[in-house]
Short mmCIF file of C-alpha atoms and ligand atoms in Angstrom, two decimals:
data_model
loop_
_atom_site.label_atom_id
_atom_site.label_comp_id
_atom_site.label_asym_id
_atom_site.label_seq_id
_atom_site.Cartn_x
_atom_site.Cartn_y
_atom_site.Cartn_z
CA MET A 1 0.00 0.00 0.00
CA LYS A 2 1.01 3.61 0.12
CA LYS A 3 4.37 4.44 1.59
CA LEU A 4 4.97 8.08 1.45
CA LEU A 5 7.55 9.26 3.87
CA CYS A 6 10.16 6.95 5.30
CA GLY A 7 11.78 7.55 8.70
CA ALA A 8 14.85 9.27 7.24
CA ALA A 9 12.75 11.56 5.09
CA LEU A 10 10.61 12.40 8.08
CA SER A 11 13.67 13.30 10.16
CA ALA A 12 14.86 15.52 7.33
CA LEU A 13 11.46 17.16 7.21
CA LEU A 14 11.47 17.68 10.95
CA ALA A 15 14.94 19.15 10.79
CA GLY A 16 14.14 21.37 7.83
CA SER A 17 12.05 24.43 7.30
CA ASN A 18 8.81 22.48 7.42
CA ALA A 19 9.48 21.35 10.97
CA GLU A 20 6.66 23.44 12.32
CA LEU A 21 4.20 21.80 9.99
CA ALA A 22 5.29 18.27 10.86
CA VAL A 23 5.36 18.90 14.59
CA ALA A 24 2.01 20.59 14.33
CA GLN A 25 0.54 17.12 13.56
CA THR A 26 0.69 16.42 17.27
CA PRO A 27 -2.70 17.28 18.75
CA LYS A 28 -2.77 19.97 21.38
CA ASN A 29 -1.58 18.87 24.81
CA THR A 30 -0.03 15.69 23.45
CA PRO A 31 3.73 15.70 23.73
CA ARG A 32 5.60 14.45 20.69
CA THR A 33 6.58 10.92 21.59
CA SER A 34 7.59 7.81 19.79
CA ILE A 35 5.42 5.20 21.40
CA ALA A 36 5.76 1.85 19.68
CA LEU A 37 2.42 1.17 18.02
CA LYS A 38 1.30 -1.84 16.08
CA HIS A 39 -1.88 -0.16 14.94
CA GLY A 40 -1.05 3.51 14.69
CA ALA A 41 -0.61 5.47 11.47
CA HIS A 42 1.17 3.28 8.95
CA ASP A 43 2.10 6.01 6.54
CA LEU A 44 3.03 9.57 7.22
CA GLY A 45 2.48 12.45 4.87
CA LYS A 46 -0.09 12.91 2.16
CA ARG A 47 -1.02 10.23 -0.34
CA THR A 48 0.04 11.30 -3.81
CA ASP A 49 -1.54 8.54 -5.94
CA PRO A 50 -4.07 9.50 -8.65
CA MET A 51 -7.16 8.55 -6.61
CA MET A 52 -6.13 10.74 -3.73
CA GLU A 53 -5.14 13.57 -6.08
CA ARG A 54 -8.60 13.32 -7.51
CA TRP A 55 -10.13 13.45 -4.03
CA ARG A 56 -8.00 16.45 -3.13
CA ASN A 57 -9.25 18.37 -6.14
CA TYR A 58 -12.99 17.77 -5.74
CA GLY A 59 -13.68 20.99 -3.84
CA LEU A 60 -17.40 20.38 -3.44
CA GLY A 61 -19.29 17.26 -2.42
CA GLN A 62 -22.81 16.23 -1.45
CA PHE A 63 -23.75 14.24 1.64
CA LEU A 64 -27.05 12.34 1.69
CA HIS A 65 -28.58 11.18 4.96
CA TRP A 66 -31.49 8.95 4.20
CA GLY A 67 -33.19 6.21 6.13
CA VAL A 68 -36.39 5.31 7.94
CA TYR A 69 -35.92 8.27 10.32
CA ALA A 70 -37.05 10.40 7.37
CA ILE A 71 -40.54 8.95 7.81
CA ALA A 72 -40.77 10.34 11.35
CA GLY A 73 -39.26 13.64 10.15
CA GLY A 74 -38.47 14.74 13.71
CA HIS A 75 -41.95 14.13 15.13
CA TRP A 76 -43.68 11.35 16.97
CA GLU A 77 -47.39 11.31 17.73
CA GLY A 78 -47.68 15.04 17.26
CA LYS A 79 -44.68 15.86 19.46
CA TYR A 80 -41.69 17.73 18.19
CA TYR A 81 -38.22 16.24 18.63
CA GLY A 82 -35.57 18.95 18.90
CA GLY A 83 -32.55 16.73 18.35
CA ALA A 84 -31.05 15.63 15.04
CA ALA A 85 -33.86 13.85 13.16
CA GLU A 86 -31.78 10.73 12.46
CA TRP A 87 -31.36 10.26 16.24
CA ILE A 88 -35.09 10.21 17.03
CA ARG A 89 -34.93 6.54 18.07
CA SER A 90 -32.93 7.61 21.11
CA TRP A 91 -35.68 10.00 22.25
CA ARG A 92 -37.62 8.78 25.27
CA GLU A 93 -40.90 10.00 23.76
CA MET A 94 -40.56 7.57 20.88
CA PRO A 95 -40.77 3.90 21.85
CA LYS A 96 -37.89 1.92 20.34
CA ASP A 97 -40.34 -0.64 19.12
CA ALA A 98 -42.27 1.99 17.19
CA TYR A 99 -39.08 3.17 15.54
CA ASP A 100 -37.95 -0.34 14.70
CA ASN A 101 -41.22 -0.88 12.86
CA LEU A 102 -41.00 2.27 10.76
CA TYR A 103 -39.32 0.31 7.97
CA LYS A 104 -42.70 -1.31 7.33
CA GLN A 105 -43.77 2.07 5.96
CA PHE A 106 -40.66 2.70 3.89
CA ASP A 107 -42.00 3.02 0.36
CA PRO A 108 -40.54 6.20 -1.12
CA LYS A 109 -42.68 6.81 -4.19
CA ASP A 110 -40.80 9.93 -5.20
CA PHE A 111 -37.32 8.41 -5.07
CA ASP A 112 -35.57 9.13 -8.33
CA ALA A 113 -31.85 8.41 -8.24
CA LYS A 114 -31.27 10.13 -11.58
CA ALA A 115 -33.00 13.31 -10.44
CA TRP A 116 -30.89 13.43 -7.26
CA ALA A 117 -27.73 12.90 -9.25
CA LYS A 118 -28.70 15.56 -11.78
CA GLN A 119 -29.36 18.05 -8.99
CA ALA A 120 -25.97 17.29 -7.43
CA LYS A 121 -24.29 17.66 -10.79
CA ASP A 122 -26.00 21.01 -11.40
CA MET A 123 -24.86 22.16 -7.98
CA GLY A 124 -21.27 21.38 -8.97
CA ALA A 125 -20.64 18.41 -6.65
CA LYS A 126 -17.76 16.18 -7.66
CA TYR A 127 -18.44 13.48 -5.07
CA MET A 128 -21.32 12.15 -3.06
CA ILE A 129 -21.49 10.30 0.26
CA ILE A 130 -24.61 8.21 0.93
CA THR A 131 -25.65 6.66 4.26
CA THR A 132 -25.79 2.96 3.42
CA LYS A 133 -26.56 2.35 7.10
CA HIS A 134 -26.90 4.89 9.89
CA HIS A 135 -26.76 4.18 13.64
CA ASP A 136 -30.24 2.60 13.61
CA GLY A 137 -28.85 -0.26 11.51
CA PHE A 138 -31.39 -0.03 8.68
CA CYS A 139 -29.65 -0.93 5.43
CA LEU A 140 -30.50 0.83 2.18
CA TRP A 141 -29.16 -2.15 0.28
CA PRO A 142 -30.42 -5.74 0.46
CA SER A 143 -27.90 -7.22 2.86
CA GLU A 144 -27.36 -10.95 3.19
CA PHE A 145 -26.45 -10.44 6.81
CA THR A 146 -29.57 -8.85 8.28
CA ASP A 147 -33.29 -8.75 7.73
CA TYR A 148 -33.41 -5.11 8.74
CA ASP A 149 -32.96 -3.82 5.23
CA VAL A 150 -34.77 -2.30 2.31
CA SER A 151 -35.70 -5.65 0.80
CA ASN A 152 -38.05 -6.24 3.73
CA SER A 153 -39.69 -2.84 3.43
CA PRO A 154 -42.68 -2.28 1.13
CA TYR A 155 -40.26 -0.63 -1.31
CA LYS A 156 -38.29 -3.90 -1.58
CA LYS A 157 -35.73 -2.58 -4.07
CA ASP A 158 -32.10 -1.69 -3.58
CA ILE A 159 -31.52 2.04 -3.08
CA ILE A 160 -27.74 2.12 -3.18
CA GLY A 161 -27.34 0.39 -6.56
CA PRO A 162 -29.44 2.91 -8.55
CA LEU A 163 -27.74 5.79 -6.73
CA VAL A 164 -24.26 4.50 -7.56
CA GLU A 165 -25.31 4.04 -11.16
CA ALA A 166 -26.93 7.46 -11.48
CA TYR A 167 -24.09 9.37 -9.82
CA ASP A 168 -21.45 7.42 -11.75
CA ALA A 169 -23.31 8.34 -14.93
CA GLU A 170 -23.11 12.03 -13.99
CA GLY A 171 -19.38 11.68 -13.32
CA ILE A 172 -19.82 12.16 -9.57
CA ASP A 173 -17.68 9.82 -7.44
CA VAL A 174 -19.57 7.78 -4.87
CA TYR A 175 -18.47 7.21 -1.27
CA LEU A 176 -20.34 4.94 1.08
CA TYR A 177 -21.14 6.17 4.57
CA PHE A 178 -21.22 3.31 7.07
CA SER A 179 -22.02 3.56 10.76
CA VAL A 180 -20.18 1.06 12.91
CA ILE A 181 -22.72 1.73 15.66
CA ASP A 182 -25.70 -0.49 14.86
CA TRP A 183 -28.58 -0.29 17.34
CA ASN A 184 -30.35 -3.14 15.60
CA HIS A 185 -27.71 -5.86 15.88
CA PRO A 186 -28.03 -8.05 18.99
CA GLY A 187 -24.26 -8.23 19.41
CA TYR A 188 -23.71 -4.49 19.27
CA ARG A 189 -22.48 -2.95 22.53
CA SER A 190 -21.22 0.51 23.31
CA VAL A 191 -19.18 -0.84 26.24
CA LEU A 192 -17.90 -4.33 26.88
CA LYS A 193 -18.55 -5.03 30.53
CA THR A 194 -18.82 -8.80 30.75
CA GLU A 195 -17.45 -11.91 29.12
CA GLU A 196 -20.84 -12.40 27.49
CA ASP A 197 -20.64 -8.90 26.02
CA ARG A 198 -17.29 -9.77 24.52
CA GLU A 199 -18.56 -12.99 22.99
CA GLU A 200 -21.55 -11.29 21.44
CA TYR A 201 -19.43 -8.41 20.24
CA GLU A 202 -17.25 -10.90 18.35
CA GLU A 203 -20.32 -11.77 16.31
CA PHE A 204 -21.01 -8.13 15.75
CA LYS A 205 -17.47 -7.60 14.47
CA GLU A 206 -17.85 -10.47 12.04
CA PHE A 207 -21.16 -8.99 10.88
CA THR A 208 -19.57 -5.54 10.41
CA LYS A 209 -16.80 -7.04 8.34
CA ASN A 210 -19.22 -9.08 6.25
CA GLN A 211 -21.34 -6.03 5.49
CA LEU A 212 -18.37 -3.94 4.45
CA VAL A 213 -17.03 -6.62 2.17
CA GLU A 214 -20.53 -7.07 0.80
CA LEU A 215 -20.83 -3.37 0.01
CA LEU A 216 -17.56 -3.25 -1.88
CA GLU A 217 -18.43 -6.43 -3.76
CA ARG A 218 -21.85 -5.14 -4.73
CA TYR A 219 -20.70 -1.63 -5.65
CA PRO A 220 -17.18 -1.98 -7.03
CA SER A 221 -17.04 1.54 -8.45
CA THR A 222 -17.08 2.90 -4.86
CA LYS A 223 -14.24 5.34 -4.39
CA GLY A 224 -14.12 5.31 -0.62
CA LEU A 225 -15.78 4.52 2.68
CA TRP A 226 -16.93 7.28 5.01
CA PHE A 227 -17.07 5.82 8.50
CA ASP A 228 -19.05 7.10 11.43
CA GLY A 229 -20.13 5.91 14.88
CA THR A 230 -16.67 4.74 15.95
CA TRP A 231 -16.47 6.60 19.25
CA ASP A 232 -17.77 3.83 21.53
CA ALA A 233 -15.50 2.38 24.20
CA ALA A 234 -16.17 -1.09 22.77
CA TRP A 235 -14.93 -0.13 19.31
CA LYS A 236 -11.94 1.70 20.72
CA GLU A 237 -10.66 -1.65 21.98
CA GLN A 238 -10.63 -3.08 18.47
CA ALA A 239 -7.37 -1.70 17.12
CA ALA A 240 -6.07 -4.98 15.70
CA PHE A 241 -9.38 -6.02 14.17
CA ALA A 242 -10.03 -2.63 12.58
CA ASP A 243 -6.49 -2.39 11.26
CA GLU A 244 -6.72 -5.78 9.60
CA LEU A 245 -10.14 -5.04 8.21
CA GLU A 246 -9.07 -1.70 6.80
CA ALA A 247 -6.15 -3.42 5.03
CA GLU A 248 -8.53 -6.04 3.60
CA LEU A 249 -10.93 -3.39 2.30
CA ARG A 250 -8.07 -1.46 0.71
CA GLU A 251 -6.95 -4.67 -0.99
CA MET A 252 -10.40 -5.10 -2.47
CA VAL A 253 -10.52 -1.69 -4.14
CA PRO A 254 -7.14 -0.30 -5.12
CA GLY A 255 -6.92 3.37 -4.26
CA LEU A 256 -9.86 3.16 -1.84
CA ILE A 257 -10.10 6.27 0.33
CA ILE A 258 -10.77 6.00 4.05
CA GLY A 259 -10.65 8.93 6.45
CA SER A 260 -9.54 9.16 10.04
CA ARG A 261 -12.81 8.01 11.63
CA PHE A 262 -12.43 4.29 11.24
CA ARG A 263 -9.87 2.66 13.43
CA PRO A 264 -8.51 3.30 16.88
CA ASP A 265 -4.83 2.79 17.69
CA ASP A 266 -3.43 0.43 20.32
CA TYR A 267 -4.42 2.89 23.06
CA GLY A 268 -7.88 3.65 21.73
CA ASN A 269 -6.92 7.01 20.23
CA ARG A 270 -8.88 7.97 17.16
CA HIS A 271 -8.14 10.25 14.18
CA PHE A 272 -4.59 10.87 15.43
CA ASP A 273 -2.63 8.04 16.97
CA SER A 274 -0.79 8.21 20.28
CA ASN A 275 2.16 9.79 18.47
CA GLY A 276 -0.03 12.48 16.97
CA ASP A 277 0.02 11.06 13.44
CA LEU A 278 -3.08 10.99 11.29
CA MET A 279 -4.67 7.55 10.88
CA GLY A 280 -6.35 7.48 7.50
CA ASP A 281 -6.07 9.30 4.23
CA TYR A 282 -7.55 12.57 5.41
CA GLU A 283 -8.77 14.18 8.60
CA GLN A 284 -12.45 13.55 9.16
CA GLY A 285 -13.01 15.63 12.27
CA TRP A 286 -14.36 18.81 10.68
CA GLU A 287 -18.04 18.34 11.21
CA ARG A 288 -20.26 21.45 11.23
CA LYS A 289 -17.16 23.52 11.84
CA LEU A 290 -14.34 24.86 9.72
CA PRO A 291 -10.70 25.54 10.36
CA LYS A 292 -9.78 29.21 10.63
CA THR A 293 -6.19 29.12 9.49
CA ILE A 294 -3.90 26.82 7.56
CA GLU A 295 -2.13 25.91 10.83
CA ASP A 296 -5.40 24.38 12.07
CA VAL A 297 -5.27 21.66 9.42
CA LYS A 298 -1.78 20.55 10.39
CA GLY A 299 -0.67 19.90 6.83
CA ASN A 300 -3.32 17.20 6.32
CA ASP A 301 -5.99 16.60 3.74
CA TRP A 302 -9.44 17.08 5.26
CA ASP A 303 -13.12 17.46 4.50
CA CYS A 304 -15.79 19.48 6.23
CA VAL A 305 -19.30 18.03 6.36
CA MET A 306 -21.95 20.69 6.86
CA THR A 307 -25.66 20.80 7.57
CA VAL A 308 -27.99 23.47 6.18
CA PRO A 309 -29.75 24.03 9.51
CA GLU A 310 -27.78 23.93 12.76
CA ASN A 311 -27.74 20.19 13.40
CA GLN A 312 -30.08 18.18 11.23
CA TRP A 313 -28.71 15.52 8.89
CA GLY A 314 -31.73 13.35 8.28
CA TYR A 315 -35.04 14.89 7.21
CA HIS A 316 -36.72 17.02 9.88
CA SER A 317 -39.91 18.64 8.67
CA ASP A 318 -39.52 21.56 11.03
CA TRP A 319 -36.18 23.35 10.77
CA ARG A 320 -35.81 25.72 13.70
CA GLY A 321 -32.92 28.01 14.56
CA HIS A 322 -30.39 29.36 12.08
CA VAL A 323 -30.73 28.07 8.52
CA LYS A 324 -27.82 28.92 6.24
CA THR A 325 -28.08 30.93 3.04
CA SER A 326 -26.31 30.06 -0.19
CA PHE A 327 -24.02 33.05 0.36
CA GLU A 328 -22.94 31.60 3.70
CA LEU A 329 -22.48 28.13 2.25
CA ILE A 330 -20.47 29.41 -0.69
CA GLU A 331 -18.22 31.24 1.75
CA MET A 332 -17.73 27.98 3.67
CA LEU A 333 -16.95 26.19 0.42
CA VAL A 334 -14.38 28.77 -0.59
CA ARG A 335 -12.83 28.85 2.86
CA SER A 336 -12.49 25.06 2.77
CA VAL A 337 -10.76 25.11 -0.60
CA ALA A 338 -8.56 28.04 0.44
CA LEU A 339 -7.38 25.90 3.38
CA ASN A 340 -6.79 22.75 1.30
CA GLY A 341 -10.02 20.95 2.18
CA ASN A 342 -13.22 19.75 0.54
CA PHE A 343 -16.65 21.03 1.50
CA VAL A 344 -19.50 18.53 1.65
CA LEU A 345 -23.04 19.85 1.92
CA ASN A 346 -25.69 17.62 3.48
CA PHE A 347 -29.13 16.88 2.06
CA GLY A 348 -31.83 14.97 3.95
CA PRO A 349 -34.52 13.70 1.58
CA ASN A 350 -37.96 13.11 3.07
CA GLY A 351 -39.68 9.77 3.64
CA GLU A 352 -41.12 9.79 0.14
CA GLY A 353 -37.72 10.40 -1.45
CA GLY A 354 -38.36 14.06 -2.23
CA ILE A 355 -35.77 16.76 -1.68
CA ARG A 356 -37.17 19.66 0.32
CA LYS A 357 -37.66 23.00 -1.39
CA GLU A 358 -35.08 24.84 0.71
CA GLU A 359 -32.37 22.34 -0.28
CA THR A 360 -33.47 22.45 -3.90
CA GLN A 361 -33.23 26.22 -3.89
CA LEU A 362 -29.82 26.24 -2.21
CA ALA A 363 -28.50 23.63 -4.64
CA ALA A 364 -29.68 25.77 -7.54
CA GLU A 365 -28.13 28.96 -6.12
CA ILE A 366 -24.83 27.28 -5.39
CA GLY A 367 -24.96 25.72 -8.86
CA ASP A 368 -25.52 29.11 -10.51
CA TRP A 369 -22.47 30.46 -8.72
CA MET A 370 -20.40 27.37 -9.54
CA ASP A 371 -21.38 27.63 -13.21
CA VAL A 372 -19.54 30.91 -13.46
CA ASN A 373 -16.87 30.48 -10.83
CA HIS A 374 -15.95 26.77 -10.62
CA GLU A 375 -12.46 27.56 -11.88
CA ALA A 376 -11.73 29.04 -8.44
CA ILE A 377 -12.80 25.78 -6.75
CA TYR A 378 -11.88 22.66 -8.71
CA ASP A 379 -8.21 21.66 -8.55
CA CYS A 380 -7.59 24.58 -6.24
CA GLY A 381 -6.01 24.92 -2.81
CA TYR A 382 -4.14 27.16 -0.44
CA LEU A 383 -2.11 30.18 -1.50
CA ASP A 384 0.51 31.48 0.86
CA TRP A 385 -0.36 35.19 0.51
CA GLU A 386 -1.45 37.30 3.43
CA LYS A 387 -5.20 36.97 3.82
CA GLN A 388 -7.22 40.15 3.33
CA ASP A 389 -10.62 41.08 4.72
CA TRP A 390 -12.39 41.03 1.35
CA GLY A 391 -12.36 37.21 1.23
CA TYR A 392 -10.10 34.32 0.24
CA TYR A 393 -7.41 33.42 -2.22
CA THR A 394 -7.39 30.05 -3.89
CA GLN A 395 -4.83 28.79 -6.36
CA ASP A 396 -5.13 26.26 -9.13
CA ARG A 397 -2.65 23.50 -8.33
CA LYS A 398 -2.04 22.81 -12.02
CA THR A 399 -2.04 26.18 -13.75
CA GLY A 400 -0.86 28.29 -10.79
CA LYS A 401 -3.63 30.84 -11.50
CA ILE A 402 -4.70 32.74 -8.43
CA TYR A 403 -8.33 33.53 -7.60
CA MET A 404 -9.50 36.28 -5.30
CA VAL A 405 -12.97 35.33 -4.14
CA VAL A 406 -14.53 38.54 -2.86
CA PHE A 407 -17.25 38.27 -0.24
CA ASN A 408 -16.89 41.71 1.32
CA MET A 409 -16.58 44.31 -1.40
CA PRO A 410 -15.16 47.50 0.16
CA LEU A 411 -17.38 50.53 -0.29
CA ASN A 412 -14.77 52.22 -2.48
CA GLY A 413 -13.99 49.00 -4.39
CA ALA A 414 -10.29 49.06 -3.35
CA LEU A 415 -9.17 45.47 -2.89
CA ARG A 416 -5.81 45.19 -1.19
CA VAL A 417 -3.36 42.56 -2.41
CA LYS A 418 -0.03 41.91 -0.69
CA THR A 419 2.37 39.75 -2.62
CA PRO A 420 5.49 37.92 -1.54
CA ASP A 421 8.82 39.33 -2.74
CA LYS A 422 9.58 39.22 -6.44
CA VAL A 423 6.07 38.31 -7.52
CA LYS A 424 4.89 40.14 -10.58
CA LEU A 425 1.19 40.55 -11.35
CA ASP A 426 1.05 39.90 -15.08
CA LYS A 427 -2.68 39.86 -15.73
CA VAL A 428 -5.59 40.68 -13.47
CA TYR A 429 -9.16 40.23 -14.71
CA SER A 430 -12.67 39.39 -13.68
CA LEU A 431 -13.58 35.72 -14.06
CA GLN A 432 -17.19 36.64 -14.81
CA ASP A 433 -16.62 38.85 -17.83
CA GLY A 434 -12.87 39.00 -18.46
CA LYS A 435 -12.76 42.73 -17.69
CA LYS A 436 -9.16 43.71 -17.00
CA PHE A 437 -7.89 45.52 -13.91
CA THR A 438 -4.71 47.56 -13.64
CA PRO A 439 -3.37 47.09 -10.13
CA GLU A 440 -2.26 50.28 -8.43
CA GLU A 441 1.02 49.73 -6.62
CA ILE A 442 0.92 51.51 -3.29
CA HIS A 443 4.06 50.08 -1.68
CA LYS A 444 6.58 47.44 -2.52
CA ASN A 445 4.61 44.18 -2.67
CA GLU A 446 1.30 45.91 -2.02
CA TYR A 447 -1.43 46.86 -4.48
CA PHE A 448 -4.98 47.99 -4.77
CA ILE A 449 -7.15 46.39 -7.38
CA HIS A 450 -9.95 48.85 -8.02
CA TYR A 451 -13.38 47.47 -8.63
CA ASN A 452 -15.11 50.59 -9.82
CA SER A 453 -18.49 49.35 -10.83
CA GLU A 454 -21.56 51.25 -9.67
CA GLU A 455 -23.27 47.91 -9.54
CA LYS A 456 -23.35 46.33 -6.12
CA ILE A 457 -22.13 42.74 -6.30
CA LYS A 458 -24.95 40.30 -5.67
CA SER A 459 -22.92 37.14 -5.28
CA PRO A 460 -19.27 36.54 -4.40
CA MET A 461 -17.19 37.72 -7.34
CA VAL A 462 -13.90 36.26 -8.52
CA ILE A 463 -10.86 38.11 -9.80
CA VAL A 464 -8.14 36.10 -11.50
CA ILE A 465 -4.47 36.91 -11.08
CA GLU A 466 -1.89 35.49 -13.40
CA SER A 467 1.47 36.15 -11.87
CA THR A 468 5.09 35.18 -12.17
CA SER A 469 7.65 34.69 -9.46
CA GLY A 470 10.90 36.29 -10.47
CA GLU A 471 14.40 34.97 -9.86
CA GLU A 472 17.23 37.02 -8.39
CA GLY A 473 17.45 40.39 -10.11
CA SER A 474 13.86 40.30 -11.25
CA ASP A 475 13.18 43.15 -8.88
CA GLN A 476 14.36 45.32 -11.71
CA VAL A 477 11.79 43.94 -14.07
CA TYR A 478 9.25 44.38 -11.34
CA GLN A 479 10.39 47.96 -10.75
CA LYS A 480 10.12 48.72 -14.45
CA ALA A 481 6.61 47.38 -14.52
CA LYS A 482 5.67 50.19 -12.18
CA THR A 483 6.13 52.97 -14.68
O1 FHN B 1 -24.28 10.88 14.85
C1 FHN B 1 -23.93 11.18 13.54
C2 FHN B 1 -24.86 12.18 12.91
O2 FHN B 1 -26.15 11.69 12.94
C3 FHN B 1 -24.44 12.42 11.48
O3 FHN B 1 -24.49 11.22 10.73
C4 FHN B 1 -23.03 12.93 11.45
C5 FHN B 1 -22.48 13.17 10.07
O4 FHN B 1 -21.13 13.40 10.09
N1 FHN B 1 -22.12 11.98 12.12
C6 FHN B 1 -22.48 11.61 13.48
C7 FHN B 1 -22.05 12.60 14.46
O5 FHN B 1 -20.70 12.82 14.34
#
């Protein structure tokens, strides 16, 4: 499998100018140690193979939370449940038995995999993550290993297969969400207290493994697994099992992508092992929150998964509290890309398989913006220029083009740009209409780009900078360019 940075190279990195970055991989309050681990991170540094490069350049993804919880939609017998809709089974007002029988009503007449995929495509998503099984254990595919699946619902048909097919057809990569927590399996435990617990949990582990292998066998075009529900004490004891299983799954699908939420290390640490090294291909801890600075991401790949309301993943018919606008979501998307991450926006279809009007509207608004401005998102990442208050820089990793994504247009239209030494701004123009700007140099390495339109910008605008970095002596060229 991947081997990216050997011990010697790592020492060199630590000794060199990137030392801060490498050391920064140690989580706060954890001293840098070298504990011998059998099941810690096996590879250090970023994966550079084509599948991971592809992942890194997605920019925007779609998350889909769908299951029988969508039928309840955050209510039970007229009472409102204020928690996340997909957790309603854990609410004391809803009898477990009632929840566990909801699947008998699962018959989503409006489900149209192609329409979902088309909407995601129009929004500009490059990958999609679908909940094959959430914590309740209900499987959206016909599983050989449980009866609690779609084949025993009135709908009867596989949901995952048509989704994989439809999204593949739209050129959107599919990732399978899988919850290790499974409230339906008799062997599932959150804590292992007795010998009997341990015995039953062994069966649960076997079941988990069987289901994962089954998913990859059934849907071989899967690009990765998105794990969840791995925080239980019982699972945190399973370092050896999870390590072996992860290796087996990676064998099945070359290039398979798995984030940091799957396996614990020998001491039960998750995401980062006891030495502070990332376990998995990317950091999976940015949920409903975003990093503020590049230091926060510790040099790792990462994704942010985001809800439209405050904390609803599955369908809740009654969104209360703050509901995000497309402007806010686009800013989150751009901030993610500017800090080398992907942004994944969640959708929670209803019990009939329909996508709610708010989500449809947001998808369309984001899509309209992406239509014009996707160049500033796809294949783009961090640019090491001083951040300015108007918004974010992104840079195309292949062409080197720089994008200024402006969210806060100054009243006088003067957009400050500070460049590193010896950088020359060759061409500056609007991505929307190609209109050229002539930067005004106000100091060495500092410019104003004047946006002089009377028109107030309605959506975040993008200015492209094509620049060159000069060698020694190029200051002169740069100085000449001033006159
Ligand atoms: O408990 C789940 C939650 O319902 C949702 O699936 C999110 C998505 O990342 N994950 C868990 C909380 O971390």
